[in-house]
Short mmCIF file of C-alpha atoms in Angstrom, two decimals:
data_model
loop_
_atom_site.label_atom_id
_atom_site.label_comp_id
_atom_site.label_asym_id
_atom_site.label_seq_id
_atom_site.Cartn_x
_atom_site.Cartn_y
_atom_site.Cartn_z
CA UNK A 26 -7.73 17.50 -1.02
CA UNK A 27 -8.50 18.91 2.49
CA UNK A 28 -10.20 15.57 3.39
CA UNK A 29 -7.28 13.39 2.26
CA UNK A 30 -6.15 11.23 5.23
CA UNK A 31 -2.97 9.11 4.88
CA UNK A 32 -1.55 9.11 8.40
CA UNK A 33 -3.57 6.48 10.22
CA UNK A 34 -6.46 4.08 9.65
CA UNK A 35 -10.12 4.61 8.59
CA UNK A 36 -11.27 1.28 10.01
CA UNK A 37 -13.39 3.10 12.68
CA UNK A 38 -15.86 4.00 9.92
CA UNK A 39 -16.66 0.35 9.27
CA UNK A 40 -18.87 -0.39 12.25
CA UNK A 41 -20.64 -3.49 10.80
CA UNK A 42 -17.38 -5.28 10.28
CA UNK A 43 -16.04 -4.22 13.66
CA UNK A 44 -19.11 -5.58 15.44
CA UNK A 45 -18.98 -8.84 13.54
CA UNK A 46 -15.31 -9.12 14.44
CA UNK A 47 -16.09 -8.60 18.10
CA UNK A 48 -18.75 -11.30 17.94
CA UNK A 49 -16.48 -13.77 16.12
CA UNK A 50 -18.76 -13.75 13.09
CA UNK A 51 -17.59 -14.11 9.51
CA UNK A 52 -17.19 -11.06 7.31
CA UNK A 53 -15.23 -10.47 4.10
CA UNK A 54 -12.09 -8.38 4.41
CA UNK A 55 -12.68 -4.67 3.88
CA UNK A 56 -9.57 -4.35 1.75
CA UNK A 57 -7.43 -6.62 -0.46
CA UNK A 58 -4.04 -5.78 -1.88
CA UNK A 59 -3.42 -7.71 -5.02
CA UNK A 60 0.04 -8.35 -6.41
CA UNK A 61 -0.51 -9.09 -10.13
CA UNK A 62 3.11 -10.09 -10.52
CA UNK A 63 6.31 -10.42 -8.56
CA UNK A 64 8.29 -9.03 -11.50
CA UNK A 65 9.41 -5.42 -11.49
CA UNK A 66 11.09 -3.22 -14.10
CA UNK A 67 13.14 -1.60 -11.32
CA UNK A 68 15.54 -3.02 -8.74
CA UNK A 69 15.28 -0.73 -5.76
CA UNK A 70 17.98 -1.88 -3.32
CA UNK A 71 15.86 -0.89 -0.30
CA UNK A 72 12.72 -2.74 -1.49
CA UNK A 73 10.90 -4.46 1.39
CA UNK A 74 10.71 -7.69 -0.58
CA UNK A 75 14.34 -7.71 -1.49
CA UNK A 76 14.76 -10.76 0.66
CA UNK A 77 12.80 -12.78 -1.87
CA UNK A 78 15.01 -14.75 -4.29
CA UNK A 79 12.51 -16.91 -6.08
CA UNK A 80 10.91 -17.43 -9.51
CA UNK A 81 8.77 -14.65 -10.97
CA UNK A 82 5.05 -15.15 -10.74
CA UNK A 83 2.17 -13.68 -12.75
CA UNK A 84 -1.57 -13.75 -12.33
CA UNK A 85 -2.94 -15.06 -15.62
CA UNK A 86 -5.69 -13.03 -17.24
CA UNK A 87 -8.57 -15.38 -16.44
CA UNK A 88 -7.57 -15.72 -12.79
CA UNK A 89 -6.84 -11.99 -12.46
CA UNK A 90 -10.24 -10.91 -13.78
CA UNK A 91 -12.07 -13.58 -11.84
CA UNK A 92 -10.36 -12.36 -8.68
CA UNK A 93 -11.63 -8.81 -9.31
CA UNK A 94 -15.16 -10.09 -9.83
CA UNK A 95 -14.90 -12.30 -6.75
CA UNK A 96 -13.87 -9.32 -4.62
CA UNK A 97 -17.00 -7.40 -5.67
CA UNK A 98 -19.32 -10.43 -5.29
CA UNK A 99 -18.17 -11.41 -1.83
CA UNK A 100 -18.35 -7.85 -0.44
CA UNK A 101 -14.73 -6.62 -0.47
CA UNK A 102 -14.97 -2.82 -0.45
CA UNK A 103 -11.60 -1.81 -1.95
CA UNK A 104 -8.68 -3.29 -3.89
CA UNK A 105 -5.13 -1.92 -4.19
CA UNK A 106 -2.96 -3.24 -7.04
CA UNK A 107 0.53 -3.26 -5.60
CA UNK A 108 2.24 -6.38 -4.18
CA UNK A 109 5.75 -7.71 -4.63
CA UNK A 110 6.33 -6.32 -8.15
CA UNK A 111 5.08 -3.49 -10.28
CA UNK A 112 1.40 -4.16 -11.34
CA UNK A 113 1.90 -2.65 -14.81
CA UNK A 114 4.48 -5.32 -15.64
CA UNK A 115 1.48 -7.61 -15.91
CA UNK A 116 -0.10 -6.68 -19.17
CA UNK A 117 -3.58 -7.61 -17.85
CA UNK A 118 -3.66 -4.91 -15.25
CA UNK A 119 -5.43 -2.32 -17.44
CA UNK A 120 -8.17 -4.92 -18.18
CA UNK A 121 -8.56 -5.65 -14.48
CA UNK A 122 -8.91 -1.90 -13.64
CA UNK A 123 -11.47 -1.46 -16.42
CA UNK A 124 -13.44 -4.37 -15.12
CA UNK A 125 -13.41 -3.02 -11.56
CA UNK A 126 -14.75 0.31 -12.88
CA UNK A 127 -17.58 -1.44 -14.75
CA UNK A 128 -18.75 -3.44 -11.71
CA UNK A 129 -18.36 -0.59 -9.19
CA UNK A 130 -15.44 -1.81 -7.10
CA UNK A 131 -13.19 0.80 -5.52
CA UNK A 132 -9.72 0.11 -7.03
CA UNK A 133 -6.41 1.88 -6.72
CA UNK A 134 -2.94 1.47 -8.23
CA UNK A 135 0.56 1.71 -6.81
CA UNK A 136 3.25 1.84 -9.52
CA UNK A 137 6.59 3.34 -10.45
CA UNK A 138 4.71 4.62 -13.56
CA UNK A 139 7.56 4.17 -16.06
CA UNK A 140 5.25 1.80 -17.94
CA UNK A 141 2.29 4.15 -17.60
CA UNK A 142 2.00 5.13 -21.26
CA UNK A 143 -0.60 7.67 -22.36
CA UNK A 144 -2.67 4.84 -23.82
CA UNK A 145 -2.75 3.05 -20.46
CA UNK A 146 -3.56 6.25 -18.61
CA UNK A 147 -6.55 6.84 -20.86
CA UNK A 148 -7.71 3.32 -20.12
CA UNK A 149 -7.32 3.21 -16.35
CA UNK A 150 -7.60 6.69 -14.95
CA UNK A 151 -11.39 6.94 -15.46
CA UNK A 152 -11.75 3.70 -13.49
CA UNK A 153 -9.35 4.25 -10.56
CA UNK A 154 -10.22 5.79 -7.17
CA UNK A 155 -6.61 6.82 -6.75
CA UNK A 156 -3.11 6.20 -8.14
CA UNK A 157 0.05 6.50 -6.11
CA UNK A 158 3.45 6.58 -7.83
CA UNK A 159 6.60 5.56 -6.04
CA UNK A 160 9.39 8.07 -6.77
CA UNK A 161 12.54 8.16 -4.67
CA UNK A 162 14.21 11.34 -5.99
CA UNK A 163 13.71 14.34 -8.23
CA UNK A 164 17.30 14.12 -9.48
CA UNK A 165 17.79 11.75 -12.48
CA UNK A 166 21.09 10.32 -11.34
CA UNK A 167 19.90 9.75 -7.73
CA UNK A 168 16.64 8.36 -9.03
CA UNK A 169 18.49 5.87 -11.29
CA UNK A 170 20.73 4.75 -8.35
CA UNK A 171 17.83 4.26 -5.95
CA UNK A 172 15.48 2.59 -8.47
CA UNK A 173 18.15 0.41 -9.96
CA UNK A 174 17.55 1.70 -13.46
CA UNK A 175 18.83 4.15 -16.09
CA UNK A 176 18.43 8.02 -15.71
CA UNK A 177 16.29 7.93 -18.92
CA UNK A 178 13.56 6.33 -16.88
CA UNK A 179 13.23 9.50 -14.89
CA UNK A 180 12.54 11.44 -18.08
CA UNK A 181 9.95 8.88 -19.13
CA UNK A 182 8.39 9.03 -15.63
CA UNK A 183 7.93 12.81 -15.75
CA UNK A 184 6.41 12.61 -19.20
CA UNK A 185 3.93 9.90 -18.05
CA UNK A 186 2.91 11.78 -14.90
CA UNK A 187 2.54 15.04 -16.78
CA UNK A 188 0.20 13.36 -19.28
CA UNK A 189 -1.76 11.68 -16.53
CA UNK A 190 -2.35 14.98 -14.71
CA UNK A 191 -3.29 16.77 -17.94
CA UNK A 192 -5.71 13.95 -18.95
CA UNK A 193 -7.38 14.01 -15.52
CA UNK A 194 -7.96 17.76 -15.83
CA UNK A 195 -9.19 17.61 -19.42
CA UNK A 196 -11.72 14.83 -18.66
CA UNK A 197 -12.59 16.13 -15.19
CA UNK A 198 -11.87 12.74 -13.70
CA UNK A 199 -12.34 12.01 -9.99
CA UNK A 200 -9.18 9.91 -9.61
CA UNK A 201 -6.75 11.24 -7.00
CA UNK A 202 -3.12 11.31 -8.19
CA UNK A 203 -0.19 11.23 -5.75
CA UNK A 204 3.51 10.69 -5.53
CA UNK A 205 5.08 8.78 -2.59
CA UNK A 206 8.64 8.93 -1.44
CA UNK A 207 10.31 6.79 1.17
CA UNK A 208 12.77 8.67 3.40
CA UNK A 209 16.16 7.08 3.36
CA UNK A 210 19.66 8.51 3.90
CA UNK A 211 20.39 8.62 0.16
CA UNK A 212 17.40 10.90 -0.69
CA UNK A 213 16.76 12.96 2.43
CA UNK A 214 18.05 16.15 0.79
CA UNK A 215 15.70 15.77 -2.21
CA UNK A 216 12.41 15.73 -0.33
CA UNK A 217 11.38 19.41 -0.91
CA UNK A 218 12.50 19.20 -4.55
CA UNK A 219 10.35 16.20 -5.29
CA UNK A 220 7.33 17.75 -3.50
CA UNK A 221 7.74 20.83 -5.64
CA UNK A 222 8.07 18.79 -8.85
CA UNK A 223 4.91 16.82 -7.97
CA UNK A 224 2.98 20.07 -7.52
CA UNK A 225 4.35 21.53 -10.80
CA UNK A 226 3.35 18.37 -12.69
CA UNK A 227 -0.16 18.90 -11.54
CA UNK A 228 -0.65 15.95 -9.19
CA UNK A 229 -2.96 16.20 -6.17
CA UNK A 230 -0.56 15.30 -3.40
CA UNK A 231 2.98 14.35 -2.35
CA UNK A 232 3.53 12.11 0.65
CA UNK A 233 6.70 11.10 2.56
CA UNK A 234 6.73 7.96 4.64
CA UNK A 235 9.36 6.13 6.68
CA UNK A 236 11.47 3.25 5.41
CA UNK A 237 9.95 -0.19 6.18
CA UNK A 238 12.68 -2.47 7.55
CA UNK A 239 12.18 -6.15 6.82
CA UNK A 240 14.31 -8.30 9.27
CA UNK A 241 15.57 -10.48 6.44
CA UNK A 242 16.89 -7.56 4.35
CA UNK A 243 20.45 -6.28 4.40
CA UNK A 244 19.67 -2.60 3.80
CA UNK A 245 18.82 -0.26 6.64
CA UNK A 246 18.75 3.54 7.21
CA UNK A 247 18.84 5.68 10.35
CA UNK A 248 15.54 6.00 12.09
CA UNK A 249 15.93 9.67 13.03
CA UNK A 250 16.20 11.12 9.54
CA UNK A 251 12.99 13.02 9.92
CA UNK A 252 14.56 14.86 12.83
CA UNK A 253 17.93 15.52 11.21
CA UNK A 254 16.29 16.83 8.04
CA UNK A 255 13.31 18.48 9.64
CA UNK A 256 13.96 21.78 7.87
CA UNK A 257 13.80 20.13 4.46
CA UNK A 258 10.63 18.27 5.39
CA UNK A 259 9.02 21.41 6.68
CA UNK A 260 9.88 23.18 3.40
CA UNK A 261 8.13 20.36 1.57
CA UNK A 262 5.11 20.57 3.86
CA UNK A 263 4.67 24.27 3.24
CA UNK A 264 3.96 23.65 -0.44
CA UNK A 265 0.41 22.63 0.48
CA UNK A 266 -2.30 24.81 -1.14
CA UNK A 267 -5.95 24.73 -1.91
CA UNK A 268 -5.41 22.28 -4.74
CA UNK A 269 -2.34 20.42 -3.56
CA UNK A 270 -1.48 18.54 -0.39
CA UNK A 271 2.13 18.00 0.73
CA UNK A 272 2.02 15.36 3.52
CA UNK A 273 4.81 14.39 5.86
CA UNK A 274 3.59 11.40 7.86
CA UNK A 275 4.78 12.78 11.17
CA UNK A 276 2.63 10.40 13.26
CA UNK A 277 4.24 7.41 11.66
CA UNK A 278 7.74 8.85 11.90
CA UNK A 279 7.35 9.65 15.53
CA UNK A 280 5.63 6.34 16.23
CA UNK A 281 8.86 4.60 15.11
CA UNK A 282 6.85 1.35 14.59
CA UNK A 283 6.63 0.71 18.31
CA UNK A 284 3.85 -1.62 19.33
CA UNK A 285 1.80 -1.27 22.44
CA UNK A 286 -0.26 -4.25 21.41
CA UNK A 287 1.10 -7.69 21.98
CA UNK A 288 -0.61 -9.66 19.24
CA UNK A 289 -1.53 -9.16 15.59
CA UNK A 290 -5.42 -9.17 15.49
CA UNK A 291 -6.03 -7.10 12.37
CA UNK A 292 -5.61 -9.85 9.77
CA UNK A 293 -9.30 -10.37 9.01
CA UNK A 294 -9.65 -6.85 7.75
CA UNK A 295 -6.83 -6.80 5.16
CA UNK A 296 -5.65 -9.50 2.78
CA UNK A 297 -2.59 -9.43 0.60
CA UNK A 298 -1.91 -11.60 -2.46
CA UNK A 299 1.44 -12.03 -4.15
CA UNK A 300 2.39 -12.72 -7.75
CA UNK A 301 2.53 -16.46 -7.09
CA UNK A 302 -1.24 -16.55 -6.63
CA UNK A 303 -1.20 -17.20 -2.90
CA UNK A 304 -3.09 -15.12 -0.39
CA UNK A 305 -0.82 -14.31 2.53
CA UNK A 306 -1.45 -12.99 6.00
CA UNK A 307 0.80 -9.99 5.20
CA UNK A 308 3.61 -8.96 2.88
CA UNK A 309 6.49 -9.84 5.22
CA UNK A 310 5.54 -13.50 4.67
CA UNK A 311 5.33 -13.37 0.85
CA UNK A 312 6.68 -16.70 -0.42
CA UNK A 313 6.30 -18.48 2.96
CA UNK A 314 3.53 -20.98 2.35
CA UNK A 315 3.20 -21.57 6.11
CA UNK A 316 1.46 -18.14 6.21
CA UNK A 317 -0.62 -18.68 3.07
CA UNK A 318 -4.37 -18.94 3.36
CA UNK A 319 -4.57 -20.69 0.03
CA UNK A 320 -3.62 -20.66 -3.64
CA UNK A 321 -5.91 -18.82 -6.07
CA UNK A 322 -4.71 -21.08 -8.82
CA UNK A 323 -6.45 -23.99 -7.00
CA UNK A 324 -9.33 -22.35 -5.06
CA UNK A 325 -11.66 -19.43 -5.48
CA UNK A 326 -11.41 -16.37 -3.20
CA UNK A 327 -14.61 -17.36 -1.44
CA UNK A 328 -13.52 -20.97 -0.90
CA UNK A 329 -10.31 -19.70 0.69
CA UNK A 330 -12.13 -17.25 2.96
CA UNK A 331 -14.63 -19.88 4.05
CA UNK A 332 -11.97 -22.56 4.75
CA UNK A 333 -10.81 -23.71 8.16
CA UNK A 334 -7.22 -22.88 7.09
CA UNK A 335 -8.18 -19.20 6.77
CA UNK A 336 -9.17 -19.16 10.49
CA UNK A 337 -6.31 -21.45 11.60
CA UNK A 338 -3.54 -19.37 10.01
CA UNK A 339 -4.92 -16.17 11.58
CA UNK A 340 -4.96 -17.92 14.96
CA UNK A 341 -1.45 -19.10 14.40
CA UNK A 342 -0.24 -15.56 13.75
CA UNK A 343 -2.23 -14.16 16.72
CA UNK A 344 -0.99 -16.75 19.15
CA UNK A 345 2.59 -17.52 17.99
CA UNK A 346 4.07 -14.46 16.27
CA UNK A 347 6.03 -11.97 18.39
CA UNK A 348 4.86 -8.66 16.91
CA UNK A 349 7.99 -6.94 18.24
CA UNK A 350 10.06 -8.98 15.77
CA UNK A 351 7.79 -8.11 12.80
CA UNK A 352 8.74 -5.66 10.03
CA UNK A 353 8.60 -2.10 11.23
CA UNK A 354 5.57 -0.02 10.07
CA UNK A 355 3.79 -3.09 8.71
CA UNK A 356 0.54 -2.73 6.82
CA UNK A 357 -1.52 -3.90 9.78
CA UNK A 358 0.17 -1.71 12.37
CA UNK A 359 -2.38 1.13 12.59
CA UNK A 360 -5.26 -1.28 12.32
CA UNK A 361 -3.82 -3.31 15.20
CA UNK A 362 -3.44 -0.20 17.29
CA UNK A 363 -7.06 0.73 16.74
CA UNK A 364 -8.42 -2.78 17.30
CA UNK A 365 -6.39 -3.31 20.53
CA UNK A 366 -7.98 -0.24 22.05
CA UNK A 367 -11.39 -1.10 20.60
CA UNK A 368 -11.35 -4.61 22.16
CA UNK A 369 -9.99 -3.49 25.50
CA UNK A 370 -11.86 -0.21 26.24
CA UNK A 371 -10.97 1.94 29.25
CA UNK A 372 -13.01 2.12 32.46
CA UNK A 373 -16.04 4.42 32.76
CA UNK A 374 -16.70 4.18 29.02
CA UNK A 375 -19.94 6.22 29.14
CA UNK A 376 -18.05 9.30 30.38
CA UNK A 377 -17.07 10.34 26.87
#
């Protein structure tokens, strides 16, 4: 766990893609985040896609599996199943993860894990690179309030995570298991407790990240919570050991989502699909077809990536979108920071 890195970007290790990007040459995105469905079994009131009030979408089995194969065939290096709902609500997710394992595609899962039955764990854990579970509190009543569910879901969650950790150990699986908490005013005092519970369950890491504010959402939380509750966060951090990592994303908290770059230039490296089958520039534009590269129900992944619309939409975002009005801590933020410096190097570059 000493090599686990969650507080920045690893794009600097992908020199071939970076050089092609500088030259304006085509390359497949390094990473794709697939939303198998826009449906979720929880109703978190701080969810970053809470602004969406539209019909539920699902990737049908044939399309879902074809997309996984297409990612591998075109040269995508990693896939995260996440999106605008919980991936396990789509009953084809386990099949998709098994397929990715068979064809050698790096695949990961983000879930609230209430639907992660022992049977599903046995199916997916051998094929996952990592699994990250969203948990907002270690206290059943607080958990139920924040997740928009019943306290019994917390009991089911703990049972599911305990089984997953035990199964990983028994089978000596390589999958990395983690719990992620978003710091908001309603759960700030539970941070150390949740980190401790994560360690006791037998997971590999706990991570705390800032709240992502979408400009169209009503909910907000103070931006200085990491300072006001620093003692609690430090207690959580001290739980790190040889076999467990407790990570407070200090760099992101202190960054406060401020942008020293003036344009979004990182879109070619990361794609995001939503449950409606569209590939979007980024999650803040889910449902907005103006920022869709194309519809997977109508075109293949390669057709969309090779289309003129793929390039045109990226240029539109780069030239017309004011990044200072974008969602704080967006998925492309760290990539944009790196690329901005990479494309505009300082003087006397050879004096390293």
